[in-house]
Amino acid sequence: MTPLDWPLWAQIVLAYVVVQRLAELAYANANTRRLLSEGGREHGRDHYPLFIVLHSGWLISIALFAVPSAQPDLILLNAFIASQTFRFWTLASIGRWWTTRIISAPHFPRVKKGPYRYIKHPNYALVVVEIALLPLLLGAPAMAITFSILNAALLWWRIRIEEAVLSERQSDG
């Protein structure tokens, strides 16, 4: 079964996620270029390609192997919608500082508004939810487990780097 054979609701969800991820990459790349021009430096460059492989593999695996039901599980669908509301709040709160890479400098402020007031890494918490939730919603529970484990390993590596880098930043943001 290909995504073209999926129920319309599932096609819309997958298309939304793909478009949303591509738009985020464009936004992140623009922010990365600007932050580098403002004296930022990239940290943890070695692990970044692994995130690209993980997220691309996650979406491709869903497209190739998921088997959505005719009707969505409304609890999972509502959880997905809520996660996207959290995504927009997170990105709006961090704004110009958000990238998919770790770009930092001691003179950059540390963001402490929006969900960053309550959670150290709200975007990572969101991605943990999405990596599991989207495959579950689209009928691929084994992918939810597999990619959650791989994502957890990469986040463990990345958060250690990011915490060290963020400790150099100012408190206001």
XYZ file of N, CA, C and O in Angstrom:
692
model
N 0.853 -1.182 0.000
C 0.000 0.000 0.000
C 0.900 1.247 0.000
O 1.756 1.401 0.858
N 0.716 2.108 -0.953
C 1.478 3.357 -1.017
C 0.634 4.486 -0.438
O -0.593 4.348 -0.300
N 1.244 5.612 -0.110
C 0.458 6.736 0.405
C -0.683 7.159 -0.526
O -1.694 7.666 -0.056
N -0.543 6.931 -1.823
C -1.628 7.267 -2.753
C -2.851 6.369 -2.541
O -3.960 6.737 -2.925
N -2.634 5.200 -1.927
C -3.733 4.280 -1.627
C -4.314 4.507 -0.228
O -5.292 3.870 0.133
N -3.696 5.367 0.540
C -4.143 5.626 1.909
C -5.453 6.404 1.914
O -5.765 7.112 0.946
N -6.161 6.327 3.044
C -7.332 7.198 3.199
C -6.890 8.671 3.149
O -5.759 8.999 3.508
N -7.777 9.535 2.727
C -7.448 10.942 2.550
C -6.900 11.581 3.828
O -5.931 12.346 3.774
N -7.461 11.253 4.977
C -6.995 11.855 6.227
C -5.514 11.549 6.441
O -4.756 12.415 6.885
N -5.101 10.318 6.126
C -3.709 9.910 6.332
C -2.790 10.583 5.319
O -1.671 10.977 5.648
N -3.245 10.731 4.085
C -2.468 11.451 3.080
C -2.229 12.895 3.509
O -1.120 13.417 3.367
N -3.260 13.518 4.045
C -3.147 14.915 4.502
C -2.144 15.024 5.652
O -1.301 15.916 5.673
N -2.224 14.108 6.600
C -1.313 14.136 7.748
C 0.133 13.972 7.277
O 1.018 14.750 7.664
N 0.401 12.987 6.439
C 1.772 12.775 5.975
C 2.258 13.963 5.145
O 3.388 14.435 5.332
N 1.424 14.464 4.251
C 1.816 15.623 3.433
C 2.108 16.831 4.323
O 3.097 17.547 4.103
N 1.281 17.036 5.334
C 1.508 18.139 6.269
C 2.882 18.010 6.925
O 3.645 18.981 6.992
N 3.204 16.825 7.414
C 4.474 16.627 8.118
C 5.653 16.860 7.178
O 6.629 17.516 7.548
N 5.570 16.356 5.965
C 6.667 16.546 5.007
C 6.844 18.028 4.687
O 7.958 18.558 4.745
N 5.762 18.724 4.383
C 5.844 20.155 4.066
C 6.330 20.951 5.281
O 7.179 21.839 5.163
N 5.821 20.616 6.435
C 6.218 21.308 7.667
C 7.710 21.126 7.927
O 8.413 22.077 8.240
N 8.229 19.904 7.750
C 9.658 19.651 7.975
C 10.520 20.413 6.967
O 11.564 20.963 7.313
N 10.097 20.445 5.708
C 10.861 21.180 4.693
C 10.860 22.682 4.984
O 11.889 23.350 4.849
N 9.714 23.209 5.399
C 9.634 24.636 5.752
C 10.518 24.931 6.962
O 11.209 25.962 7.000
N 10.521 24.044 7.937
C 11.383 24.230 9.106
C 12.855 24.205 8.721
O 13.648 24.967 9.280
N 13.232 23.331 7.810
C 14.625 23.294 7.363
C 15.030 24.603 6.707
O 16.127 25.116 6.948
N 14.158 25.170 5.892
C 14.451 26.461 5.251
C 14.604 27.547 6.308
O 15.554 28.351 6.269
N 13.702 27.574 7.286
C 13.762 28.555 8.377
C 15.035 28.361 9.201
O 15.748 29.320 9.511
N 15.334 27.115 9.529
C 16.524 26.803 10.319
C 17.800 27.197 9.575
O 18.725 27.745 10.180
N 17.859 26.924 8.289
C 19.052 27.268 7.514
C 19.256 28.770 7.438
O 20.389 29.254 7.528
N 18.165 29.523 7.289
C 18.277 30.991 7.283
C 18.776 31.485 8.638
O 19.659 32.353 8.715
N 18.228 30.937 9.724
C 18.678 31.323 11.064
C 20.137 30.928 11.284
O 20.908 31.684 11.884
N 20.525 29.758 10.806
C 21.906 29.297 10.957
C 22.868 30.270 10.282
O 23.865 30.686 10.885
N 22.571 30.632 9.040
C 23.447 31.569 8.318
C 23.551 32.902 9.067
O 24.648 33.454 9.220
N 22.416 33.408 9.549
C 22.429 34.681 10.261
C 23.210 34.580 11.573
O 24.030 35.441 11.881
N 22.989 33.515 12.334
C 23.688 33.359 13.613
C 25.194 33.204 13.414
O 25.984 33.745 14.202
N 25.594 32.494 12.376
C 27.023 32.375 12.079
C 27.607 33.737 11.715
O 28.721 34.073 12.135
N 26.852 34.540 10.978
C 27.334 35.869 10.597
C 27.401 36.814 11.799
O 28.113 37.815 11.764
N 26.676 36.490 12.867
C 26.680 37.302 14.088
C 27.696 36.796 15.112
O 27.653 37.175 16.284
N 28.570 35.907 14.695
C 29.622 35.430 15.583
C 29.366 34.078 16.212
O 30.155 33.623 17.043
N 28.265 33.419 15.839
C 27.993 32.087 16.362
C 28.938 31.060 15.776
O 29.556 31.274 14.733
N 29.060 29.958 16.482
C 29.895 28.846 16.041
C 29.080 27.566 16.115
O 28.284 27.385 17.041
N 29.295 26.667 15.157
C 28.584 25.397 15.190
C 29.315 24.422 16.105
O 30.534 24.315 16.076
N 28.525 23.711 16.910
C 29.052 22.693 17.832
C 28.401 21.351 17.490
O 27.256 21.300 17.081
N 29.132 20.275 17.683
C 28.580 18.936 17.481
C 28.246 18.623 16.042
O 27.302 17.884 15.776
N 29.001 19.152 15.137
C 28.734 18.973 13.709
C 28.704 17.488 13.312
O 27.975 17.106 12.405
N 29.480 16.646 13.981
C 29.590 15.237 13.587
C 28.270 14.476 13.669
O 28.034 13.553 12.897
N 27.426 14.831 14.619
C 26.195 14.069 14.779
C 25.057 14.565 13.891
O 24.077 13.859 13.687
N 25.174 15.753 13.311
C 24.081 16.340 12.539
C 23.635 15.459 11.359
O 22.422 15.253 11.189
N 24.536 14.921 10.553
C 24.074 14.064 9.437
C 23.254 12.857 9.914
O 22.366 12.390 9.194
N 23.523 12.380 11.111
C 22.754 11.251 11.633
C 21.297 11.639 11.877
O 20.394 10.817 11.700
N 21.060 12.883 12.279
C 19.681 13.353 12.448
C 18.967 13.434 11.101
O 17.787 13.101 10.995
N 19.690 13.878 10.073
C 19.099 13.943 8.735
C 18.715 12.535 8.280
O 17.610 12.306 7.779
N 19.610 11.574 8.480
C 19.330 10.189 8.100
C 18.157 9.647 8.918
O 17.245 9.007 8.369
N 18.154 9.911 10.221
C 17.083 9.411 11.087
C 15.727 9.957 10.653
O 14.779 9.196 10.451
N 15.617 11.257 10.516
C 14.323 11.858 10.192
C 13.878 11.520 8.768
O 12.689 11.266 8.535
N 14.809 11.488 7.833
C 14.459 11.083 6.463
C 14.019 9.626 6.444
O 13.004 9.279 5.815
N 14.764 8.780 7.125
C 14.409 7.359 7.184
C 13.065 7.131 7.847
O 12.288 6.252 7.425
N 12.777 7.919 8.865
C 11.491 7.835 9.568
C 10.341 8.145 8.608
O 9.395 7.354 8.492
N 10.453 9.241 7.890
C 9.382 9.619 6.958
C 9.278 8.639 5.788
O 8.171 8.246 5.392
N 10.403 8.223 5.251
C 10.388 7.274 4.126
C 9.810 5.933 4.577
O 8.997 5.329 3.866
N 10.203 5.474 5.760
C 9.672 4.202 6.275
C 8.166 4.264 6.475
O 7.448 3.311 6.162
N 7.692 5.382 6.989
C 6.246 5.543 7.157
C 5.559 5.474 5.794
O 4.566 4.761 5.614
N 6.101 6.212 4.826
C 5.493 6.235 3.489
C 5.494 4.853 2.839
O 4.547 4.488 2.137
N 6.543 4.078 3.077
C 6.653 2.765 2.433
C 5.894 1.654 3.147
O 5.393 0.729 2.498
N 5.836 1.723 4.479
C 5.356 0.557 5.212
C 4.134 0.769 6.092
O 3.562 -0.207 6.579
N 3.731 2.007 6.331
C 2.566 2.236 7.186
C 1.299 1.777 6.479
O 1.198 1.825 5.253
N 0.345 1.331 7.280
C -0.947 0.891 6.758
C -2.039 1.551 7.617
O -2.538 0.948 8.570
N -2.384 2.791 7.272
C -3.388 3.493 8.072
C -4.771 2.847 7.938
O -5.117 2.299 6.894
N -5.532 2.962 9.009
C -6.906 2.460 8.966
C -7.786 3.460 8.215
O -7.393 4.604 7.985
N -8.974 3.013 7.865
C -9.893 3.873 7.105
C -10.268 5.129 7.904
O -10.413 6.208 7.337
N -10.394 4.955 9.195
C -10.724 6.086 10.076
C -9.596 6.254 11.093
O -9.103 5.262 11.634
N -9.198 7.494 11.363
C -8.117 7.687 12.335
C -8.576 7.392 13.754
O -9.755 7.527 14.077
N -7.640 6.975 14.570
C -7.876 6.886 16.002
C -7.948 8.325 16.498
O -6.969 9.074 16.405
N -9.107 8.726 17.000
C -9.311 10.138 17.346
C -8.437 10.603 18.504
O -8.041 11.767 18.547
N -8.102 9.713 19.397
C -7.207 10.091 20.499
C -5.818 10.404 19.937
O -5.215 11.425 20.270
N -5.312 9.524 19.059
C -3.996 9.765 18.460
C -4.015 10.992 17.548
O -3.063 11.780 17.548
N -5.076 11.181 16.798
C -5.173 12.345 15.917
C -5.200 13.634 16.728
O -4.498 14.603 16.394
N -5.970 13.654 17.795
C -6.009 14.852 18.645
C -4.678 15.083 19.348
O -4.264 16.231 19.525
N -4.010 14.012 19.724
C -2.678 14.163 20.320
C -1.709 14.747 19.301
O -0.877 15.607 19.627
N -1.815 14.312 18.056
C -0.972 14.864 16.993
C -1.258 16.350 16.795
O -0.337 17.161 16.705
N -2.518 16.722 16.740
C -2.892 18.137 16.579
C -2.367 18.950 17.754
O -1.809 20.038 17.565
N -2.499 18.428 18.959
C -1.971 19.130 20.139
C -0.458 19.277 20.055
O 0.097 20.327 20.410
N 0.213 18.250 19.561
C 1.675 18.329 19.452
C 2.075 19.432 18.474
O 3.085 20.113 18.669
N 1.278 19.634 17.442
C 1.601 20.685 16.478
C 1.362 22.075 17.058
O 2.090 23.025 16.755
N 0.376 22.194 17.913
C 0.159 23.455 18.627
C 1.373 23.746 19.512
O 1.870 24.874 19.546
N 1.870 22.732 20.187
C 3.074 22.875 21.016
C 4.280 23.234 20.152
O 5.123 24.038 20.542
N 4.380 22.647 18.948
C 5.475 22.945 18.019
C 5.485 24.436 17.684
O 6.518 25.085 17.738
N 4.328 24.977 17.310
C 4.269 26.386 16.922
C 4.601 27.302 18.099
O 5.274 28.314 17.938
N 4.154 26.948 19.297
C 4.469 27.731 20.493
C 5.978 27.703 20.751
O 6.595 28.729 21.039
N 6.569 26.528 20.629
C 8.011 26.379 20.840
C 8.807 27.212 19.841
O 9.704 27.974 20.214
N 8.478 27.082 18.563
C 9.220 27.820 17.535
C 9.002 29.321 17.651
O 9.941 30.104 17.468
N 7.786 29.741 17.965
C 7.520 31.168 18.141
C 8.289 31.719 19.344
O 8.764 32.859 19.314
N 8.447 30.919 20.367
C 9.146 31.367 21.577
C 10.641 31.518 21.364
O 11.254 32.452 21.868
N 11.250 30.605 20.626
C 12.707 30.676 20.418
C 13.049 31.565 19.221
O 14.130 32.132 19.145
N 12.116 31.669 18.281
C 12.249 32.608 17.167
C 13.556 32.522 16.404
O 13.947 31.474 15.915
N 14.249 33.639 16.336
C 15.464 33.774 15.528
C 16.611 32.871 15.985
O 17.599 32.711 15.281
N 16.508 32.290 17.149
C 17.575 31.443 17.684
C 17.410 29.981 17.301
O 18.293 29.168 17.545
N 16.269 29.626 16.697
C 15.998 28.219 16.409
C 16.705 27.774 15.138
O 16.595 28.393 14.085
N 17.439 26.684 15.255
C 18.068 26.033 14.110
C 18.005 24.522 14.336
O 17.683 24.072 15.431
N 18.334 23.778 13.312
C 18.423 22.325 13.475
C 19.838 21.910 13.869
O 20.101 20.743 14.102
N 20.719 22.873 13.911
C 22.105 22.651 14.334
C 22.311 23.324 15.692
O 21.450 24.047 16.157
N 23.454 23.087 16.291
C 23.792 23.766 17.544
C 24.709 24.929 17.177
O 25.894 24.734 16.912
N 24.138 26.131 17.131
C 24.888 27.345 16.809
C 24.822 28.226 18.049
O 23.742 28.577 18.509
N 25.969 28.591 18.569
C 25.971 29.367 19.804
C 27.198 30.257 19.883
O 28.169 30.085 19.141
N 27.102 31.211 20.786
C 28.208 32.090 21.156
C 27.903 32.612 22.553
O 26.737 32.741 22.930
N 28.930 32.932 23.333
C 28.688 33.416 24.694
C 27.812 34.670 24.750
O 27.071 34.854 25.717
N 27.838 35.502 23.710
C 27.027 36.726 23.749
C 25.585 36.502 23.305
O 24.770 37.414 23.386
N 25.226 35.304 22.895
C 23.835 35.003 22.557
C 23.063 34.771 23.861
O 23.554 34.080 24.755
N 21.846 35.297 23.961
C 21.062 35.060 25.183
C 20.526 33.632 25.233
O 20.408 32.966 24.202
N 20.208 33.207 26.417
C 19.567 31.904 26.593
C 18.062 32.142 26.679
O 17.608 32.893 27.542
N 17.291 31.541 25.794
C 15.845 31.767 25.739
C 15.184 31.152 26.965
O 15.418 29.991 27.292
N 14.344 31.959 27.625
C 13.663 31.515 28.847
C 12.181 31.876 28.812
O 11.580 32.119 29.841
N 11.587 31.947 27.604
C 10.169 32.282 27.510
C 9.405 31.142 26.858
O 10.002 30.202 26.346
N 8.079 31.260 26.877
C 7.250 30.194 26.317
C 7.508 28.891 27.045
O 7.719 28.875 28.263
N 7.532 27.765 26.322
C 7.757 26.483 26.990
C 9.160 26.353 27.565
O 9.406 25.496 28.407
N 10.091 27.215 27.121
C 11.461 27.184 27.649
C 11.503 27.615 29.118
O 12.497 27.379 29.790
N 10.423 28.222 29.618
C 10.331 28.539 31.055
C 10.148 27.279 31.877
O 10.503 27.245 33.056
N 9.570 26.245 31.274
C 9.176 25.044 32.019
C 9.990 23.805 31.680
O 10.101 22.901 32.502
N 10.508 23.756 30.456
C 11.226 22.570 29.967
C 12.535 23.038 29.359
O 12.551 23.998 28.591
N 13.620 22.359 29.665
C 14.921 22.763 29.120
C 14.979 22.646 27.598
O 15.547 23.491 26.932
N 14.434 21.596 27.058
C 14.524 21.330 25.620
C 13.138 20.954 25.079
O 12.902 19.803 24.705
N 12.224 21.926 25.006
C 10.864 21.573 24.569
C 10.788 21.034 23.149
O 9.967 20.169 22.864
N 11.635 21.502 22.260
C 11.581 20.987 20.888
C 11.979 19.511 20.850
O 11.402 18.725 20.110
N 12.951 19.126 21.659
C 13.345 17.718 21.697
C 12.234 16.865 22.307
O 11.985 15.743 21.859
N 11.571 17.390 23.334
C 10.443 16.665 23.924
C 9.351 16.462 22.878
O 8.775 15.373 22.759
N 9.109 17.495 22.088
C 8.121 17.413 21.027
C 8.503 16.360 19.991
O 7.668 15.553 19.570
N 9.754 16.354 19.581
C 10.207 15.386 18.571
C 10.096 13.962 19.108
O 9.713 13.050 18.371
N 10.371 13.757 20.379
C 10.199 12.428 20.980
C 8.750 11.975 20.811
O 8.482 10.835 20.413
N 7.821 12.882 21.089
C 6.393 12.556 20.946
C 6.059 12.276 19.485
O 5.410 11.274 19.165
N 6.500 13.133 18.578
C 6.176 12.977 17.159
C 6.747 11.698 16.555
O 6.074 11.042 15.755
N 7.978 11.372 16.916
C 8.626 10.173 16.363
C 7.805 8.932 16.700
O 7.703 8.011 15.899
N 7.192 8.911 17.873
C 6.345 7.780 18.251
C 4.913 7.949 17.737
O 4.309 6.995 17.235
N 4.384 9.140 17.841
C 2.966 9.373 17.574
C 2.582 9.215 16.102
O 1.569 8.581 15.784
N 3.364 9.775 15.197
C 2.987 9.703 13.786
C 2.910 8.258 13.273
O 1.902 7.886 12.659
N 3.903 7.417 13.535
C 3.759 6.025 13.087
C 2.578 5.298 13.750
O 1.903 4.502 13.101
N 2.332 5.600 15.020
C 1.177 4.977 15.683
C -0.120 5.403 15.013
O -1.005 4.580 14.757
N -0.239 6.687 14.716
C -1.431 7.213 14.062
C -1.629 6.591 12.680
O -2.754 6.331 12.265
N -0.533 6.334 11.985
C -0.606 5.822 10.610
C -0.449 4.303 10.514
O -0.217 3.765 9.437
N -0.586 3.610 11.625
C -0.625 2.149 11.591
C 0.720 1.468 11.469
O 0.836 0.433 10.811
N 1.745 2.021 12.113
C 3.084 1.429 12.039
C 3.741 1.404 13.427
O 4.731 2.094 13.673
N 3.211 0.601 14.344
C 3.744 0.612 15.710
C 5.205 0.170 15.817
O 5.940 0.696 16.656
N 5.656 -0.753 14.978
C 7.060 -1.178 15.040
C 7.991 -0.017 14.702
O 9.068 0.111 15.288
N 7.573 0.833 13.773
C 8.382 2.023 13.437
C 8.420 2.997 14.601
O 9.438 3.655 14.819
N 7.328 3.112 15.313
C 7.298 3.999 16.474
C 8.359 3.571 17.481
O 9.110 4.400 18.003
N 8.451 2.285 17.722
C 9.425 1.770 18.686
C 10.849 1.909 18.151
O 11.734 2.430 18.843
N 11.071 1.468 16.936
C 12.413 1.482 16.353
C 12.984 2.890 16.280
O 14.102 3.156 16.738
N 12.224 3.810 15.703
C 12.738 5.167 15.540
C 12.799 5.922 16.865
O 13.639 6.803 17.032
N 11.956 5.565 17.818
C 12.053 6.182 19.148
C 13.361 5.812 19.832
O 14.009 6.651 20.462
N 13.765 4.559 19.692
C 15.036 4.114 20.288
C 16.212 4.826 19.616
O 17.115 5.336 20.289
N 16.205 4.875 18.285
C 17.291 5.556 17.564
C 17.331 7.048 17.900
O 18.408 7.617 18.109
N 16.169 7.670 17.966
C 16.090 9.092 18.304
C 16.600 9.343 19.726
O 17.321 10.309 19.967
N 16.251 8.475 20.652
C 16.706 8.635 22.038
C 18.229 8.599 22.116
O 18.848 9.394 22.838
N 18.842 7.704 21.372
C 20.311 7.614 21.372
C 20.936 8.899 20.828
O 21.890 9.435 21.408
N 20.393 9.409 19.716
C 20.938 10.645 19.151
C 20.689 11.839 20.060
O 21.560 12.705 20.211
N 19.509 11.906 20.654
C 19.223 13.034 21.557
C 20.121 12.991 22.791
O 20.528 14.046 23.294
N 20.425 11.805 23.285
C 21.331 11.694 24.429
C 22.666 12.345 24.075
O 23.221 13.123 24.863
N 23.181 12.063 22.894
C 24.447 12.630 22.411
C 24.314 14.146 22.247
O 25.134 14.917 22.748
N 23.266 14.569 21.566
C 23.092 15.989 21.243
C 22.859 16.847 22.489
O 23.422 17.934 22.612
N 22.035 16.394 23.396
C 21.719 17.194 24.589
C 22.959 17.385 25.446
O 23.149 18.462 26.029
N 23.825 16.403 25.513
C 25.081 16.570 26.263
C 25.913 17.700 25.660
O 26.474 18.528 26.379
N 25.998 17.746 24.340
C 26.745 18.813 23.660
C 26.063 20.159 23.895
O 26.701 21.146 24.262
N 24.755 20.180 23.691
C 24.018 21.439 23.807
C 24.059 22.008 25.216
O 24.186 23.216 25.400
N 23.952 21.172 26.218
C 24.016 21.657 27.608
C 25.359 22.316 27.890
O 25.421 23.361 28.549
N 26.442 21.729 27.415
C 27.771 22.329 27.614
C 27.855 23.681 26.924
O 28.389 24.648 27.483
N 27.316 23.766 25.730
C 27.356 25.014 24.958
C 26.469 26.078 25.605
O 26.869 27.237 25.731
N 25.273 25.695 26.011
C 24.344 26.664 26.596
C 24.837 27.222 27.925
O 24.476 28.335 28.300
N 25.667 26.492 28.625
C 26.186 26.979 29.906
C 27.059 28.226 29.734
O 27.278 28.967 30.684
N 27.522 28.454 28.501
C 28.344 29.650 28.210
C 27.502 30.889 27.915
O 28.040 31.986 27.847
N 26.197 30.715 27.708
C 25.352 31.823 27.268
C 24.850 32.693 28.422
O 24.786 32.263 29.573
N 24.401 33.883 28.037
C 23.770 34.814 28.970
C 22.424 34.238 29.413
O 21.870 33.389 28.766
N 21.869 34.770 30.504
C 20.617 34.253 31.049
C 19.376 34.851 30.392
O 18.312 34.270 30.486
N 19.439 35.994 29.818
C 18.239 36.656 29.299
C 17.966 36.266 27.858
O 18.888 36.122 27.077
N 16.692 36.170 27.502
C 16.381 35.895 26.111
C 14.958 35.779 25.792
O 14.052 35.552 26.383
